[in-house]
Tab-separated table of C-alpha atoms and ligand atoms in Angstrom:
chain	number	residue	atom	x	y	z
A	956	MET	CA	109.951	76.731	118.073
A	957	ILE	CA	108.237	78.825	115.457
A	958	PHE	CA	110.072	81.062	112.990
A	959	VAL	CA	108.367	84.412	112.376
A	960	THR	CA	109.404	86.836	109.618
A	961	GLY	CA	108.521	90.522	110.018
A	962	GLY	CA	107.909	90.178	113.753
A	963	ALA	CA	109.016	93.760	114.465
A	964	GLY	CA	106.289	95.263	112.263
A	965	PHE	CA	102.715	96.105	113.183
A	966	ILE	CA	100.946	92.746	112.896
A	967	GLY	CA	104.061	90.617	113.416
A	968	SER	CA	104.913	92.266	116.741
A	969	ASN	CA	101.311	91.946	117.959
A	970	PHE	CA	101.486	88.277	116.990
A	971	VAL	CA	104.823	87.666	118.764
A	972	LEU	CA	103.642	89.431	121.936
A	973	SER	CA	100.390	87.476	122.116
A	974	TRP	CA	102.146	84.196	121.282
A	975	LEU	CA	104.680	84.601	124.084
A	976	ALA	CA	101.954	85.669	126.507
A	977	GLN	CA	99.882	82.561	125.817
A	978	GLN	CA	102.272	79.831	124.850
A	979	ASP	CA	105.316	78.065	126.217
A	980	GLU	CA	107.024	77.801	122.842
A	981	SER	CA	109.932	79.920	121.610
A	982	VAL	CA	109.841	82.342	118.700
A	983	LEU	CA	112.693	83.194	116.382
A	984	ASN	CA	111.805	86.667	115.180
A	985	PHE	CA	113.564	87.401	111.874
A	986	ASP	CA	113.225	90.975	110.649
A	987	LYS	CA	115.249	93.338	108.471
A	988	LEU	CA	114.191	96.358	110.543
A	989	THR	CA	113.181	98.547	107.635
A	990	TYR	CA	111.521	101.893	108.463
A	991	ALA	CA	108.438	99.809	109.468
A	992	GLY	CA	110.275	97.457	111.827
A	993	ASN	CA	110.566	98.716	115.371
A	994	LEU	CA	112.197	96.990	118.335
A	995	ASN	CA	110.279	99.344	120.643
A	996	ASN	CA	107.230	97.212	119.832
A	997	LEU	CA	109.004	94.321	121.545
A	998	VAL	CA	110.464	95.944	124.686
A	999	THR	CA	108.255	93.839	126.958
A	1000	VAL	CA	109.859	90.623	125.648
A	1001	ARG	CA	113.420	91.958	125.377
A	1002	ASP	CA	114.616	89.829	128.291
A	1003	ASN	CA	112.373	86.852	127.584
A	1004	PRO	CA	114.636	83.872	126.749
A	1005	GLN	CA	111.859	82.474	124.541
A	1006	HIS	CA	112.175	85.432	122.191
A	1007	ILE	CA	115.199	85.259	119.892
A	1008	PHE	CA	115.569	88.248	117.589
A	1009	VAL	CA	117.738	88.059	114.457
A	1010	GLN	CA	118.107	91.031	112.144
A	1011	GLY	CA	118.190	89.819	108.542
A	1012	ASP	CA	116.665	89.988	105.085
A	1013	ILE	CA	114.355	87.280	103.730
A	1014	CYS	CA	116.224	87.642	100.423
A	1015	ASP	CA	119.298	86.169	102.180
A	1016	THR	CA	118.637	82.477	101.480
A	1017	GLU	CA	121.994	81.368	102.935
A	1018	LEU	CA	121.272	82.991	106.298
A	1019	LEU	CA	117.822	81.381	106.315
A	1020	HIS	CA	119.349	77.937	105.596
A	1021	ALA	CA	121.739	78.369	108.509
A	1022	LEU	CA	119.004	79.534	110.918
A	1023	PHE	CA	116.626	76.706	109.983
A	1024	ALA	CA	119.403	74.140	110.420
A	1025	LYS	CA	120.357	75.551	113.820
A	1026	HIS	CA	116.901	76.183	115.305
A	1027	GLN	CA	114.786	73.463	113.630
A	1028	PRO	CA	111.476	75.369	113.574
A	1029	ARG	CA	108.249	73.371	113.370
A	1030	ALA	CA	106.579	76.194	111.453
A	1031	ILE	CA	107.400	79.348	109.518
A	1032	LEU	CA	104.974	82.252	109.762
A	1033	HIS	CA	105.644	84.773	107.030
A	1034	PHE	CA	104.585	88.343	107.870
A	1035	ALA	CA	107.562	90.247	106.396
A	1036	ALA	CA	106.620	92.530	103.520
A	1037	GLU	CA	106.628	96.038	102.211
A	1038	SER	CA	103.049	96.862	103.184
A	1039	HIS	CA	102.023	100.430	102.313
A	1040	VAL	CA	100.064	100.973	99.069
A	1041	ASP	CA	101.048	104.651	98.740
A	1042	ARG	CA	104.753	103.798	99.056
A	1043	SER	CA	104.313	101.126	96.378
A	1044	ILE	CA	103.013	103.845	94.039
A	1045	HIS	CA	106.069	106.059	94.654
A	1046	GLY	CA	108.588	103.204	94.550
A	1047	PRO	CA	107.412	99.741	93.468
A	1048	ALA	CA	110.890	98.154	93.230
A	1049	ALA	CA	111.233	97.429	96.951
A	1050	PHE	CA	107.852	95.678	96.833
A	1051	VAL	CA	108.958	93.296	94.108
A	1052	THR	CA	112.269	92.689	95.861
A	1053	THR	CA	110.851	91.836	99.280
A	1054	ASN	CA	107.350	90.571	98.555
A	1055	VAL	CA	108.145	88.526	95.442
A	1056	ASN	CA	111.875	87.708	95.496
A	1057	GLY	CA	111.979	87.592	99.290
A	1058	THR	CA	109.042	85.200	99.524
A	1059	PHE	CA	110.658	83.051	96.831
A	1060	SER	CA	113.945	82.989	98.748
A	1061	LEU	CA	112.127	82.059	101.967
A	1062	LEU	CA	110.180	79.312	100.173
A	1063	GLU	CA	113.383	77.879	98.724
A	1064	ALA	CA	115.099	77.800	102.117
A	1065	ALA	CA	111.961	76.310	103.687
A	1066	ARG	CA	111.687	73.658	100.972
A	1067	ALA	CA	115.308	72.536	101.460
A	1068	TYR	CA	114.791	72.394	105.243
A	1069	TRP	CA	111.436	70.571	104.975
A	1070	ASN	CA	112.925	68.049	102.520
A	1071	GLY	CA	115.511	67.155	105.146
A	1072	LEU	CA	112.892	66.461	107.826
A	1073	GLU	CA	111.538	62.973	108.433
A	1074	GLY	CA	108.452	61.281	109.818
A	1075	GLU	CA	106.204	63.334	112.056
A	1076	SER	CA	108.337	66.485	111.938
A	1077	LYS	CA	108.009	66.489	108.157
A	1078	ALA	CA	104.268	65.793	108.173
A	1079	ASP	CA	103.553	68.365	110.896
A	1080	PHE	CA	105.700	71.171	109.439
A	1081	ARG	CA	103.747	74.239	108.249
A	1082	PHE	CA	104.579	77.303	106.154
A	1083	LEU	CA	101.936	79.954	106.881
A	1084	HIS	CA	101.851	82.880	104.476
A	1085	VAL	CA	100.160	86.063	105.722
A	1086	SER	CA	98.476	87.814	102.822
A	1087	THR	CA	95.838	90.417	102.112
A	1088	ASP	CA	92.346	90.868	100.685
A	1089	GLU	CA	93.789	93.429	98.240
A	1090	VAL	CA	94.834	90.606	95.887
A	1091	TYR	CA	91.168	90.271	94.889
A	1092	GLY	CA	91.002	93.840	93.549
A	1093	THR	CA	88.058	96.129	94.072
A	1094	LEU	CA	84.296	95.679	94.623
A	1095	SER	CA	81.335	97.814	93.620
A	1096	ALA	CA	78.738	98.669	96.268
A	1097	GLU	CA	76.477	95.804	95.094
A	1098	ASP	CA	79.106	93.043	94.798
A	1099	PRO	CA	79.180	90.225	97.354
A	1100	PRO	CA	82.274	90.143	99.611
A	1101	PHE	CA	85.461	88.337	98.505
A	1102	THR	CA	85.486	84.565	99.029
A	1103	GLU	CA	88.494	82.249	98.774
A	1104	THR	CA	87.503	81.502	95.158
A	1105	THR	CA	87.207	85.118	93.978
A	1106	ALA	CA	89.550	85.611	91.014
A	1107	TYR	CA	92.747	87.548	91.701
A	1108	ALA	CA	92.722	91.079	90.213
A	1109	PRO	CA	95.349	93.141	92.073
A	1110	ASN	CA	95.403	96.844	91.208
A	1111	SER	CA	98.429	98.403	92.959
A	1112	PRO	CA	102.099	97.453	92.822
A	1113	TYR	CA	101.692	96.379	96.483
A	1114	SER	CA	98.744	94.081	95.844
A	1115	ALA	CA	100.314	92.740	92.632
A	1116	SER	CA	103.468	91.819	94.552
A	1117	LYS	CA	101.406	90.129	97.293
A	1118	ALA	CA	99.384	88.267	94.635
A	1119	ALA	CA	102.631	87.033	93.068
A	1120	SER	CA	103.822	85.796	96.449
A	1121	ASP	CA	100.495	83.992	97.042
A	1122	HIS	CA	100.873	82.225	93.698
A	1123	LEU	CA	104.399	81.083	94.549
A	1124	VAL	CA	103.225	79.736	97.906
A	1125	ARG	CA	100.346	77.911	96.209
A	1126	ALA	CA	102.721	76.414	93.622
A	1127	TYR	CA	105.045	75.052	96.342
A	1128	HIS	CA	102.129	73.037	97.667
A	1129	HIS	CA	100.885	71.885	94.282
A	1130	THR	CA	104.328	71.006	92.882
A	1131	TYR	CA	106.375	69.917	95.889
A	1132	GLY	CA	103.630	68.998	98.342
A	1133	MET	CA	104.940	71.511	100.881
A	1134	PRO	CA	102.357	71.943	103.687
A	1135	VAL	CA	101.509	75.606	103.159
A	1136	LEU	CA	98.617	77.706	104.480
A	1137	THR	CA	97.617	81.162	103.264
A	1138	THR	CA	95.501	83.763	105.031
A	1139	ASN	CA	93.992	86.743	103.171
A	1140	CYS	CA	92.982	89.329	105.723
A	1141	SER	CA	91.213	92.686	105.528
A	1142	ASN	CA	92.474	96.007	106.988
A	1143	ASN	CA	93.910	95.721	110.488
A	1144	TYR	CA	94.118	98.428	113.166
A	1145	GLY	CA	95.343	98.533	116.763
A	1146	ALA	CA	98.475	99.165	118.839
A	1147	TYR	CA	101.896	99.648	117.167
A	1148	HIS	CA	100.333	100.608	113.815
A	1149	PHE	CA	102.804	102.763	111.878
A	1150	PRO	CA	101.327	106.280	111.384
A	1151	GLU	CA	101.583	106.206	107.600
A	1152	LYS	CA	98.332	104.161	107.543
A	1153	LEU	CA	94.902	105.809	107.803
A	1154	ILE	CA	93.845	105.155	111.415
A	1155	PRO	CA	97.115	105.964	113.242
A	1156	LEU	CA	97.785	108.864	110.856
A	1157	ILE	CA	94.431	110.440	111.683
A	1158	ILE	CA	94.892	109.945	115.442
A	1159	THR	CA	98.414	111.381	115.501
A	1160	ASN	CA	97.690	114.270	113.086
A	1161	ALA	CA	94.545	115.203	115.020
A	1162	ARG	CA	96.444	115.411	118.294
A	1163	ALA	CA	99.214	117.457	116.657
A	1164	GLY	CA	96.651	119.985	115.329
A	1165	LYS	CA	97.438	119.021	111.712
A	1166	ASP	CA	95.149	118.463	108.721
A	1167	LEU	CA	93.338	115.115	108.551
A	1168	PRO	CA	93.882	114.071	104.901
A	1169	VAL	CA	90.988	112.190	103.295
A	1170	TYR	CA	91.663	110.957	99.753
A	1171	GLY	CA	89.028	111.981	97.200
A	1172	ASP	CA	85.429	111.833	98.427
A	1173	GLY	CA	86.241	109.561	101.380
A	1174	GLN	CA	83.500	107.119	100.344
A	1175	GLN	CA	85.925	104.231	99.767
A	1176	VAL	CA	85.059	101.231	101.927
A	1177	ARG	CA	87.403	99.070	103.981
A	1178	ASP	CA	86.550	96.071	106.205
A	1179	TRP	CA	88.339	96.704	109.523
A	1180	LEU	CA	89.591	94.001	111.908
A	1181	PHE	CA	91.283	94.579	115.273
A	1182	VAL	CA	94.854	93.311	115.012
A	1183	THR	CA	94.677	90.805	117.895
A	1184	ASP	CA	91.689	89.173	116.169
A	1185	HIS	CA	93.872	88.709	113.086
A	1186	CYS	CA	96.495	87.133	115.353
A	1187	THR	CA	94.000	84.629	116.827
A	1188	ALA	CA	92.899	83.731	113.294
A	1189	ILE	CA	96.502	83.024	112.293
A	1190	ARG	CA	97.029	80.825	115.376
A	1191	ARG	CA	93.849	78.907	114.555
A	1192	VAL	CA	94.890	78.383	110.922
A	1193	LEU	CA	98.321	77.219	112.071
A	1194	GLU	CA	96.741	74.752	114.518
A	1195	ALA	CA	93.980	73.333	112.391
A	1196	GLY	CA	94.052	74.735	108.841
A	1197	ARG	CA	94.188	72.198	106.034
A	1198	PRO	CA	97.521	72.309	104.132
A	1199	GLY	CA	97.149	73.855	100.692
A	1200	GLU	CA	94.056	75.832	101.722
A	1201	THR	CA	93.552	79.568	101.886
A	1202	TYR	CA	91.425	81.277	104.542
A	1203	ASN	CA	89.861	84.728	104.262
A	1204	VAL	CA	89.944	86.664	107.532
A	1205	GLY	CA	87.712	89.646	108.244
A	1206	GLY	CA	85.408	91.208	110.789
A	1207	TRP	CA	82.219	91.817	108.772
A	1208	ASN	CA	82.821	95.457	109.457
A	1209	GLU	CA	82.622	97.648	106.376
A	1210	GLN	CA	83.129	101.372	106.922
A	1211	THR	CA	83.687	104.310	104.610
A	1212	ASN	CA	86.942	106.152	105.225
A	1213	LEU	CA	85.058	109.330	106.100
A	1214	SER	CA	83.007	107.495	108.689
A	1215	VAL	CA	86.210	106.047	110.243
A	1216	VAL	CA	87.738	109.529	110.403
A	1217	HIS	CA	84.555	110.956	111.971
A	1218	THR	CA	84.494	108.199	114.605
A	1219	ILE	CA	88.133	108.842	115.528
A	1220	CYS	CA	87.421	112.589	115.844
A	1221	ASP	CA	84.417	111.883	118.058
A	1222	LEU	CA	86.444	109.569	120.307
A	1223	LEU	CA	89.170	112.201	120.642
A	1224	ASP	CA	86.571	114.898	121.325
A	1225	GLU	CA	85.414	112.718	124.221
A	1226	LEU	CA	88.792	111.475	125.530
A	1227	GLN	CA	90.963	114.557	124.957
A	1228	PRO	CA	88.739	117.539	124.036
A	1229	LYS	CA	90.274	120.545	122.276
A	1230	ALA	CA	90.104	123.954	123.909
A	1231	ALA	CA	87.549	124.957	121.266
A	1232	GLY	CA	85.770	123.177	118.416
A	1233	SER	CA	85.944	119.572	117.268
A	1234	TYR	CA	88.728	117.511	115.712
A	1235	ARG	CA	86.358	117.163	112.743
A	1236	ASP	CA	87.262	120.788	111.868
A	1237	GLN	CA	90.731	119.545	110.803
A	1238	ILE	CA	89.396	117.213	108.055
A	1239	ARG	CA	90.610	118.090	104.533
A	1240	HIS	CA	89.717	116.271	101.322
A	1241	ILE	CA	92.846	115.949	99.189
A	1242	LYS	CA	93.800	114.481	95.798
A	1243	ASP	CA	92.811	110.835	95.466
A	1244	ARG	CA	95.241	107.885	95.490
A	1245	PRO	CA	95.990	106.811	91.880
A	1246	GLY	CA	94.094	103.595	91.052
A	1247	HIS	CA	92.347	103.745	94.432
A	1248	ASP	CA	90.328	100.559	95.108
A	1249	ARG	CA	86.759	101.566	95.940
A	1250	ARG	CA	85.658	98.797	98.256
A	1251	TYR	CA	87.039	95.724	100.033
A	1252	ALA	CA	84.881	93.271	101.954
A	1253	ILE	CA	85.686	89.802	103.256
A	1254	ASP	CA	83.395	86.811	103.426
A	1255	ALA	CA	84.838	85.057	106.490
A	1256	ARG	CA	82.434	82.122	106.574
A	1257	LYS	CA	85.061	79.479	105.702
A	1258	ILE	CA	87.320	80.176	108.693
A	1259	GLU	CA	84.254	80.529	110.939
A	1260	ARG	CA	82.753	77.247	109.764
A	1261	GLU	CA	85.883	75.091	109.460
A	1262	LEU	CA	87.981	76.445	112.292
A	1263	GLY	CA	85.417	78.035	114.612
A	1264	TRP	CA	87.186	81.417	114.548
A	1265	LYS	CA	85.317	84.644	115.296
A	1266	PRO	CA	86.619	88.128	116.139
A	1267	ALA	CA	86.427	89.125	119.806
A	1268	GLU	CA	86.310	92.907	119.260
A	1269	THR	CA	83.685	95.061	117.588
A	1270	PHE	CA	84.818	98.156	115.689
A	1271	GLU	CA	83.513	100.274	118.578
A	1272	THR	CA	85.525	98.492	121.274
A	1273	GLY	CA	88.602	98.042	119.076
A	1274	LEU	CA	88.771	101.644	117.912
A	1275	ARG	CA	88.293	102.978	121.440
A	1276	LYS	CA	91.179	100.765	122.648
A	1277	THR	CA	93.306	101.925	119.719
A	1278	VAL	CA	92.729	105.645	120.298
A	1279	GLN	CA	93.428	105.152	124.011
A	1280	TRP	CA	96.656	103.260	123.190
A	1281	TYR	CA	97.919	106.223	121.117
A	1282	LEU	CA	96.958	108.637	123.915
A	1283	ASP	CA	98.953	106.507	126.358
A	1284	ASN	CA	102.026	106.011	124.158
A	1285	ASP	CA	103.396	109.422	123.201
A	1286	ALA	CA	107.002	108.234	123.439
A	1287	TRP	CA	106.388	105.431	120.925
A	1288	VAL	CA	104.740	107.901	118.542
A	1289	SER	CA	107.460	110.525	118.744
A	1290	ASP	CA	110.125	107.872	118.226
A	1291	VAL	CA	108.532	106.539	114.996
A	1292	GLN	CA	107.914	110.074	113.772
A	1293	SER	CA	111.595	110.970	114.040
A	1294	GLY	CA	114.066	110.146	111.276
A	1295	ASP	CA	112.731	109.559	107.786
A	1296	TYR	CA	109.028	109.742	108.668
A	1297	MET	CA	108.754	113.479	107.957
A	1298	LYS	CA	110.383	112.995	104.535
A	1299	TRP	CA	107.627	110.513	103.693
A	1300	VAL	CA	104.927	112.925	104.917
A	1301	ASP	CA	106.393	115.671	102.686
A	1302	LEU	CA	106.560	113.414	99.641
A	1303	GLN	CA	103.033	112.071	100.073
A	1304	TYR	CA	101.054	115.061	101.339
A	1305	SER	CA	102.591	118.291	100.000
A	1306	ASN	CA	100.790	119.875	97.022
A	1307	LYS	CA	97.809	117.496	97.216
A	1308	GLU	CA	95.055	120.061	97.926
B	1292	NAD	P1	104.569	96.377	108.457
B	1292	NAD	O1	105.017	97.182	107.291
B	1292	NAD	O2	104.108	97.070	109.684
B	1292	NAD	O3	105.729	95.376	108.909
B	1292	NAD	C1	106.511	94.681	107.985
B	1292	NAD	C2	107.713	94.111	108.720
B	1292	NAD	O4	108.485	93.344	107.776
B	1292	NAD	C3	108.646	95.179	109.293
B	1292	NAD	O5	109.028	94.842	110.600
B	1292	NAD	C4	109.848	95.154	108.355
B	1292	NAD	O6	111.067	95.520	108.986
B	1292	NAD	C5	109.849	93.698	107.915
B	1292	NAD	N1	110.511	93.507	106.605
B	1292	NAD	C6	110.298	94.229	105.474
B	1292	NAD	N2	111.093	93.780	104.492
B	1292	NAD	C7	111.806	92.742	104.997
B	1292	NAD	C8	112.765	91.854	104.476
B	1292	NAD	N3	113.195	91.962	103.206
B	1292	NAD	N4	113.282	90.880	105.271
B	1292	NAD	C9	112.866	90.772	106.574
B	1292	NAD	N5	111.972	91.590	107.120
B	1292	NAD	C10	111.436	92.566	106.361
B	1292	NAD	O7	103.435	95.397	107.897
B	1292	NAD	P2	102.126	94.845	108.617
B	1292	NAD	O8	101.035	95.823	108.436
B	1292	NAD	O9	102.492	94.364	109.964
B	1292	NAD	O10	101.801	93.600	107.667
B	1292	NAD	C11	102.366	92.315	107.933
B	1292	NAD	C12	101.894	91.350	106.859
B	1292	NAD	O11	100.469	91.285	106.868
B	1292	NAD	C13	102.279	91.780	105.444
B	1292	NAD	O12	102.626	90.627	104.729
B	1292	NAD	C14	101.005	92.400	104.885
B	1292	NAD	O13	100.946	92.245	103.484
B	1292	NAD	C15	99.955	91.566	105.579
B	1292	NAD	N6	98.646	92.227	105.807
B	1292	NAD	C16	98.574	93.459	106.387
B	1292	NAD	C17	97.328	94.023	106.656
B	1292	NAD	C18	97.208	95.379	107.322
B	1292	NAD	O14	96.085	95.911	107.405
B	1292	NAD	N7	98.276	95.970	107.840
B	1292	NAD	C19	96.164	93.337	106.321
B	1292	NAD	C20	96.270	92.074	105.702
B	1292	NAD	C21	97.530	91.526	105.468
B	1293	DAU	O1	93.181	95.452	102.985
B	1293	DAU	C1	94.374	95.064	103.624
B	1293	DAU	C2	95.430	96.116	103.394
B	1293	DAU	O2	95.079	97.229	104.201
B	1293	DAU	C3	96.828	95.625	103.716
B	1293	DAU	O3	97.173	94.594	102.841
B	1293	DAU	C4	97.841	96.777	103.584
B	1293	DAU	O4	99.119	96.337	103.992
B	1293	DAU	C5	97.377	97.903	104.501
B	1293	DAU	O5	98.260	99.003	104.376
B	1293	DAU	C6	95.955	98.319	104.169
B	1293	DAU	O6	95.870	98.965	102.856
B	1293	DAU	P1	94.952	100.259	102.592
B	1293	DAU	O7	95.484	100.971	101.444
B	1293	DAU	O8	93.518	99.893	102.616
B	1293	DAU	O9	95.255	101.033	103.998
B	1293	DAU	P2	95.595	102.588	104.306
B	1293	DAU	O10	95.556	102.718	105.786
B	1293	DAU	O11	96.778	103.074	103.582
B	1293	DAU	O12	94.306	103.320	103.720
B	1293	DAU	C7	92.999	102.985	104.163
B	1293	DAU	C8	92.037	103.810	103.335
B	1293	DAU	O13	92.180	105.190	103.702
B	1293	DAU	C9	92.301	103.761	101.836
B	1293	DAU	O14	91.061	103.798	101.144
B	1293	DAU	C10	93.100	105.024	101.562
B	1293	DAU	C11	92.562	106.002	102.586
B	1293	DAU	N1	93.524	107.014	103.079
B	1293	DAU	C12	94.728	106.590	103.513
B	1293	DAU	C13	95.665	107.499	103.974
B	1293	DAU	C14	97.032	107.046	104.427
B	1293	DAU	C15	93.153	108.349	103.148
B	1293	DAU	O15	92.030	108.720	102.761
B	1293	DAU	N2	94.068	109.240	103.617
B	1293	DAU	C16	95.316	108.883	104.007
B	1293	DAU	O16	96.128	109.775	104.378
């Protein structure tokens, strides 16, 4: 079996669902169920005996030891993290706790388990760390995209905590010889994306008749990848990636934020027109994010060349599917917007005109 951390979050749940749909191998899904973890993402595999869900914290090394000993995973895929940049600005402590200390705790438990393996199981074991392009910092309009050798220059508490975790993972290979793999991926979008992030926030606010908040001038650039394409990249790296290597994952799809917001409005105007006017009328430019990175872009040639991976979706097809998914899943949206979500919206968006 494989052991997945953070499998109730956005990317983790997409990964678990596609794994179980394509593969006859069990998944132990280990997740703390923070505000971002949602078992509703996994309802379709609730009764699947190949999906074992355990609620727990990656900082709990003892629990991890016990689970590894009992279930003997052949690989650990580490998605669990605090993932939202704006939350890391309001409260960085949780990011250091989970992303740095939690990754350390997971590495320690994995190292003890891996040390106890023998022969082929030891040689074939993999620890795959899911990371982000944000560790490389920010690009100007003229800079070439990030490669695997771009120097780390993280700018937010989130990206700094992810960079720290990447360094720990790297060190466990260099020092102990642990067979680790790291992926650094660009911005994902798709189903089950928590509506604190740009794309689902714009879709859900637009439909609710609310303002569509664009930070600053909206000319910041992100390189968007449909989430299931990220999942196929991770599978490919797990299958054939060289231990100790890092792989950048991206869709060669740079867009300004304003252009993304316009495209979403246009799709909604087509799929669910308003009684009068366009969704674009709801766009509001608000105060910029402190330390806002201007541009991210991924050079994905290494994973394409070495592992033959390519994205299946274009931004056009992926965004249309995403908007349609939110139109079709009102119950999921209203469930995640209950509870503490509105407190976050108040904290982040009030008095930001
Ligand atoms: P998410 O916030 O949607 O999900 C994170 C999951 O981790 C949640 O289910 C949460 O309950 C769980 N979790 C948090 N703290 C935990 C802990 N201490 N112990 C166990 N579980 C815990 O995040 P996401 O967007 O799905 O991102 C997943 C991973 O991919 C993260 O490591 C993130 O840095 C990375 N990543 C994300 C993107 C993106 O665009 N979303 C892009 C590149 C890389
Ligand atoms: O690049 C990969 C990263 O992408 C991941 O590592 C992070 O986990 C993920 O959250 C994402 O980070 P970003 O900060 O790029 O994503 P977010 O959706 O928060 O913002 C995308 C862009 O949109 C960014 O330039 C900020 C802007 N933005 C965001 C929000 C929430 C707005 O203009 N308005 C908003 O309300």
